[in-house]
Coordinates of C-alpha atoms in Angstrom, one line a residue:
M1 CA -127.9 80.0 218.9
K2 CA -129.6 81.1 215.6
K3 CA -130.2 83.8 217.8
M4 CA -126.7 84.9 217.6
K5 CA -126.2 84.0 214.3
W6 CA -128.3 86.0 213.2
I7 CA -127.3 89.1 215.3
I8 CA -124.1 88.7 213.7
V9 CA -125.3 88.1 210.5
I10 CA -127.7 91.9 210.2
T11 CA -124.7 93.4 212.0
M12 CA -122.1 92.7 209.2
F13 CA -125.3 93.1 206.7
L14 CA -125.7 97.2 208.5
M15 CA -121.7 97.6 208.5
T16 CA -121.7 96.9 204.4
V17 CA -124.3 99.2 204.0
S18 CA -122.7 101.7 206.4
Y19 CA -119.4 101.8 203.9
T20 CA -120.8 102.0 200.9
M21 CA -123.5 104.5 200.9
N22 CA -120.0 107.2 201.9
Y23 CA -121.9 109.9 203.6
E24 CA -119.4 113.1 204.7
T25 CA -120.1 113.9 208.0
K26 CA -118.3 117.5 209.3
V27 CA -118.5 120.4 211.7
V28 CA -119.1 124.3 209.9
N29 CA -119.4 127.1 212.3
G30 CA -121.2 124.9 215.0
Y31 CA -123.6 122.8 212.4
K32 CA -123.7 119.6 212.3
V33 CA -123.2 118.8 207.9
V34 CA -123.5 115.1 206.4
K35 CA -123.8 115.1 202.6
G36 CA -124.8 111.3 201.2
E37 CA -123.2 111.0 197.4
R38 CA -124.3 112.8 194.8
A39 CA -125.9 110.5 192.3
F40 CA -123.6 110.0 188.9
I41 CA -125.6 111.6 185.9
D42 CA -124.2 110.7 182.2
L43 CA -125.0 113.5 180.6
S44 CA -124.6 113.2 177.0
K45 CA -127.4 110.4 177.4
V46 CA -130.2 113.1 178.9
P47 CA -132.6 114.6 176.0
A48 CA -132.4 117.7 175.3
D49 CA -136.2 118.0 176.1
S50 CA -135.6 117.1 179.6
Y51 CA -133.9 120.7 180.7
E52 CA -134.5 124.2 180.3
P53 CA -133.3 125.8 177.4
G54 CA -130.5 128.4 178.5
K55 CA -130.6 128.0 182.7
L56 CA -128.0 125.0 184.6
T57 CA -127.1 125.1 188.1
I58 CA -123.7 125.5 189.6
K59 CA -122.1 125.1 193.4
F60 CA -118.9 126.6 194.1
K61 CA -116.8 125.3 196.5
E62 CA -116.1 125.5 199.7
G63 CA -113.4 129.0 200.4
V64 CA -114.6 130.5 197.1
E65 CA -117.0 133.2 197.3
A66 CA -118.4 135.6 194.5
K67 CA -117.4 139.4 194.2
S68 CA -120.3 140.0 195.4
A69 CA -122.8 138.7 198.2
E70 CA -125.7 140.4 196.1
R71 CA -128.2 138.0 194.8
F72 CA -127.9 139.0 191.1
I73 CA -124.8 139.5 189.4
K74 CA -125.2 140.5 185.8
V75 CA -123.9 141.8 182.7
S76 CA -120.9 144.1 183.0
T77 CA -119.1 146.7 181.1
K78 CA -117.1 143.2 179.8
G79 CA -120.6 141.7 177.8
F80 CA -120.9 139.2 180.0
A81 CA -121.9 138.7 184.4
E82 CA -118.8 138.5 186.5
V83 CA -118.4 137.0 189.6
G84 CA -114.7 137.9 190.3
I85 CA -113.2 134.2 190.0
E86 CA -110.4 133.9 186.6
S87 CA -111.1 130.6 186.0
V88 CA -115.0 130.8 186.0
D89 CA -115.3 134.2 184.4
M90 CA -113.8 132.3 181.3
V91 CA -116.0 130.0 181.3
S92 CA -119.2 133.0 181.6
K93 CA -117.4 134.7 178.4
A94 CA -117.4 131.8 176.3
V95 CA -121.1 130.7 176.8
G96 CA -121.9 134.4 177.0
A97 CA -123.9 134.6 180.7
K98 CA -126.5 137.3 181.3
Q99 CA -126.9 136.3 185.8
F100 CA -125.7 134.8 188.4
D101 CA -129.0 134.2 190.8
R102 CA -128.3 133.1 193.9
K103 CA -130.4 130.4 194.3
F104 CA -131.5 130.5 197.8
Y105 CA -131.3 134.3 198.7
S106 CA -134.9 134.4 197.7
L107 CA -135.7 133.0 200.8
L108 CA -133.8 136.2 202.8
E109 CA -136.3 137.9 201.3
I110 CA -139.4 136.4 202.5
P111 CA -140.2 139.4 205.5
E112 CA -138.5 139.1 209.0
G113 CA -141.3 138.6 212.5
T114 CA -143.2 136.2 210.0
I115 CA -143.9 132.9 211.0
H116 CA -142.5 132.5 207.0
S117 CA -139.6 134.1 207.5
V118 CA -136.4 131.8 207.8
A119 CA -134.1 134.3 208.6
K120 CA -132.9 132.8 211.8
F121 CA -131.6 129.8 209.8
K122 CA -129.2 131.8 207.5
D123 CA -126.0 130.5 209.8
R124 CA -127.0 126.9 209.0
H125 CA -128.1 127.6 205.2
E126 CA -124.9 128.8 204.6
A127 CA -122.6 125.4 206.7
W128 CA -124.6 123.6 203.9
G129 CA -123.3 125.7 201.6
F130 CA -126.2 127.1 200.6
H131 CA -125.1 131.1 200.1
R132 CA -122.4 128.8 196.5
V133 CA -125.7 127.6 194.7
Y134 CA -125.6 129.8 191.7
E135 CA -128.5 129.3 188.5
I136 CA -126.7 131.0 185.4
A137 CA -128.8 133.3 182.8
I138 CA -126.4 131.9 179.3
P139 CA -128.2 133.0 175.6
E140 CA -131.5 129.9 174.4
D141 CA -128.9 128.9 171.4
Q142 CA -126.4 128.0 173.5
D143 CA -125.4 124.6 174.5
V144 CA -126.1 124.1 177.8
I145 CA -124.3 120.8 178.3
S146 CA -121.5 122.0 176.8
A147 CA -122.0 125.1 179.4
V148 CA -122.1 122.8 182.7
R149 CA -119.4 120.0 181.6
Q150 CA -117.2 123.8 181.0
Y151 CA -117.6 124.4 184.7
A152 CA -117.6 121.7 186.5
A153 CA -113.9 121.3 185.0
L154 CA -113.0 123.8 186.6
P155 CA -111.5 123.4 189.8
E156 CA -113.5 126.0 191.6
I157 CA -116.9 123.9 191.3
E158 CA -118.0 121.5 193.5
Y159 CA -121.0 120.6 190.7
A160 CA -122.6 122.2 187.4
E161 CA -126.0 120.8 186.5
P162 CA -129.0 121.5 183.7
V163 CA -131.9 122.7 185.4
Y164 CA -134.3 119.8 184.8
K165 CA -138.0 120.3 183.6
K166 CA -140.8 119.6 186.2
K167 CA -144.3 119.0 185.4
L168 CA -147.3 117.4 187.2
H169 CA -148.6 114.4 185.0
A170 CA -151.9 113.4 184.5
P171 CA -153.8 110.6 185.9
V172 CA -151.9 106.9 185.2
D173 CA -154.5 104.1 183.7
V174 CA -153.5 101.4 186.9
K175 CA -155.8 98.5 185.3
D176 CA -153.0 97.3 183.2
V177 CA -151.1 96.2 185.8
T178 CA -153.1 95.5 188.6
Q179 CA -152.2 92.4 187.6
E180 CA -148.7 92.5 188.3
I181 CA -149.5 93.3 192.0
I182 CA -148.3 90.6 194.6
R183 CA -151.8 89.1 195.5
S184 CA -151.9 88.9 199.5
T185 CA -155.3 88.7 201.7
T186 CA -156.8 91.4 203.7
T187 CA -161.2 91.4 205.4
K188 CA -163.8 93.9 205.3
D189 CA -163.3 93.4 209.2
G190 CA -159.5 93.8 209.4
S191 CA -159.0 96.3 211.7
K192 CA -160.5 96.7 215.0
W193 CA -160.9 100.7 214.0
A194 CA -162.9 101.7 210.8
P195 CA -163.4 105.3 209.7
N196 CA -167.0 106.8 209.7
D197 CA -165.3 109.4 206.6
A198 CA -168.7 109.6 203.3
Y199 CA -166.4 108.3 201.4
Y200 CA -164.4 105.8 202.5
E201 CA -165.9 102.9 201.7
P202 CA -166.3 101.2 199.2
E203 CA -164.6 104.6 197.2
Q204 CA -161.0 104.6 198.8
W205 CA -161.1 100.9 197.5
H206 CA -157.0 101.8 197.9
Y207 CA -156.5 101.5 202.3
N208 CA -158.5 98.4 202.0
N209 CA -158.8 96.0 198.9
Y210 CA -161.0 93.5 199.8
G211 CA -162.5 93.2 196.6
Q212 CA -165.3 95.0 196.3
S213 CA -166.8 96.5 193.0
I214 CA -166.3 100.4 192.0
G215 CA -167.7 101.3 188.7
G216 CA -168.0 97.9 187.6
Q217 CA -164.8 97.0 188.7
V218 CA -163.6 94.6 190.5
G219 CA -161.1 94.8 192.8
I220 CA -157.9 92.5 193.7
A221 CA -158.2 91.8 197.6
G222 CA -154.7 92.6 198.6
V223 CA -153.6 95.4 196.8
D224 CA -153.6 98.2 199.2
V225 CA -151.5 99.7 201.8
R226 CA -152.6 97.8 204.3
A227 CA -154.2 101.4 205.9
V228 CA -155.9 99.2 208.2
T229 CA -153.4 97.4 210.0
A230 CA -151.6 101.3 210.6
W231 CA -154.9 103.1 211.8
D232 CA -154.7 100.0 214.7
I233 CA -151.3 102.1 215.0
E234 CA -151.5 105.0 214.5
K235 CA -154.1 107.4 213.5
G236 CA -151.7 111.0 213.3
N237 CA -149.6 113.2 216.0
P238 CA -150.4 116.5 215.5
L239 CA -146.3 117.1 216.5
F240 CA -145.8 115.4 212.6
C241 CA -145.8 118.4 210.1
T242 CA -145.4 117.8 206.3
A243 CA -144.7 119.7 203.4
V244 CA -146.5 119.2 199.9
I245 CA -144.6 120.6 197.4
D246 CA -147.4 120.2 194.7
Q247 CA -150.1 123.5 193.3
G248 CA -151.7 124.8 196.1
I249 CA -153.6 123.5 198.8
D250 CA -157.4 124.3 199.6
Y251 CA -156.7 125.3 202.7
D252 CA -160.6 125.8 203.9
H253 CA -161.5 122.9 202.3
P254 CA -164.0 121.2 205.5
D255 CA -162.3 118.4 204.8
I256 CA -158.5 120.3 205.7
A257 CA -158.4 123.1 207.1
A258 CA -158.5 121.7 210.9
N259 CA -155.1 120.1 209.7
M260 CA -153.5 122.8 208.0
W261 CA -150.4 124.3 209.3
S262 CA -151.7 127.5 211.4
G263 CA -149.1 129.4 208.3
R264 CA -150.7 127.3 205.6
G265 CA -147.7 127.8 203.4
W266 CA -145.7 129.8 200.8
N267 CA -146.2 130.5 197.3
F268 CA -142.6 129.8 195.6
T269 CA -144.2 130.7 192.0
D270 CA -144.0 134.3 193.3
N271 CA -142.9 134.6 196.6
T272 CA -146.0 135.5 199.0
A273 CA -148.0 133.6 201.3
T274 CA -150.6 133.6 199.2
I275 CA -151.4 130.2 198.3
N276 CA -154.0 129.5 195.1
P277 CA -155.9 126.5 195.5
G278 CA -155.4 122.8 192.7
D279 CA -156.8 120.1 192.6
H280 CA -154.0 118.4 192.5
G281 CA -151.8 119.8 196.0
S282 CA -156.1 119.6 197.5
H283 CA -156.3 115.6 196.5
T284 CA -153.0 114.8 197.6
S285 CA -152.5 117.3 200.8
A286 CA -156.7 114.9 201.9
T287 CA -154.4 111.3 201.5
I288 CA -152.0 112.5 203.6
S289 CA -153.6 114.3 206.5
G290 CA -157.7 115.3 205.7
V291 CA -159.8 115.0 208.7
T292 CA -160.6 111.2 209.3
N293 CA -164.1 110.4 211.2
N294 CA -165.6 113.5 210.5
S295 CA -168.6 111.4 208.5
I296 CA -168.3 114.2 206.1
G297 CA -165.6 113.3 202.6
I298 CA -162.9 111.1 202.6
A299 CA -160.3 109.6 205.1
G300 CA -156.8 110.8 205.0
L301 CA -153.8 108.4 206.1
A302 CA -153.4 110.9 209.4
G303 CA -155.5 112.6 209.9
G304 CA -156.8 111.6 213.6
D305 CA -159.6 109.7 214.8
G306 CA -162.4 112.2 214.7
T307 CA -161.0 114.6 218.1
A308 CA -159.6 117.4 218.0
G309 CA -155.4 118.0 217.2
T310 CA -155.0 114.0 217.1
G311 CA -154.6 114.5 213.2
S312 CA -151.5 114.9 211.7
K313 CA -150.6 118.3 209.8
V314 CA -150.0 119.6 206.4
M315 CA -147.5 122.6 204.8
S316 CA -148.3 124.2 201.1
C317 CA -144.9 124.4 199.3
Q318 CA -147.0 125.7 196.1
V319 CA -144.6 125.2 193.1
F320 CA -147.1 125.1 190.4
D321 CA -150.1 127.5 189.3
D322 CA -150.1 129.8 186.2
T323 CA -146.4 129.1 186.4
S324 CA -143.7 126.9 188.0
G325 CA -140.7 127.1 190.1
G326 CA -138.8 127.2 193.7
F327 CA -138.5 123.5 193.5
D328 CA -135.3 123.7 195.5
T329 CA -135.8 126.4 197.8
A330 CA -139.3 124.8 199.1
F331 CA -137.7 122.0 200.1
I332 CA -135.4 124.4 202.2
W333 CA -137.5 126.8 203.7
S334 CA -140.0 123.8 204.7
A335 CA -136.9 122.8 206.8

């Protein structure tokens, strides 16, 4: 009876969650499209230094199309970029729109017939409406938030938003917050299996923290990711691939190379297949799928058991280099 009561409670909870998520599901051109609710952002509280000057993003509603199917729509003889939709053109004239850039069009510029090409998914991308998303360039002295509000108010626009800045953060000093982490108990020998990688013990304390001392700092037992428990269940799977949207991965590194995706990845900062390795991108990739149990370097969380072909793969989606960009397209391309 008690078990049945819990089943009823859990079922009611799941039903409540499903109703509050407000998913929209429909079939477009034969593809199932499921969309969640867009988060509300109070633009009046968005700091000016959190978004790019002279840029904003809009998406036309389903059934609304620009006059040109080309990637770029530039300034016309009227002195602003026209899309052929009267209400939109009125706002574009008011804000001095200099260019409309079809945001995901660059994916179609990747040569067909290569492992990197996504041309065969064009119909699916259009079912999701990616072809209706544009980045608009306006004069840098224009008020971006005002322009966003003007476009968002139009019946033809699904959404409008600033182009928010993205940056790599410097390492965070966590020594002041470790005391706030809930302590639990673990032991050095808490797993049936442990990797033989040179730096696993004791440097990778975040996998199994039993209170070891590193550089004079004594750890707090249990403040870790429970890797040793997870490894007893799964050590990696070559059918899984993680897209690392970051700096480039050091794809030839002896502790990463065996678990790289066969096509390596794509450099979205210059739209080429040339990956330029970076420290942060390589670090995060090695944590995910660095080759485990190979007696060298570090252990990856899903790096396999040391046998060839047992580790999960990583794909380099480079969005940080000398410049940065391609954050939105990287998600679509990797999928």
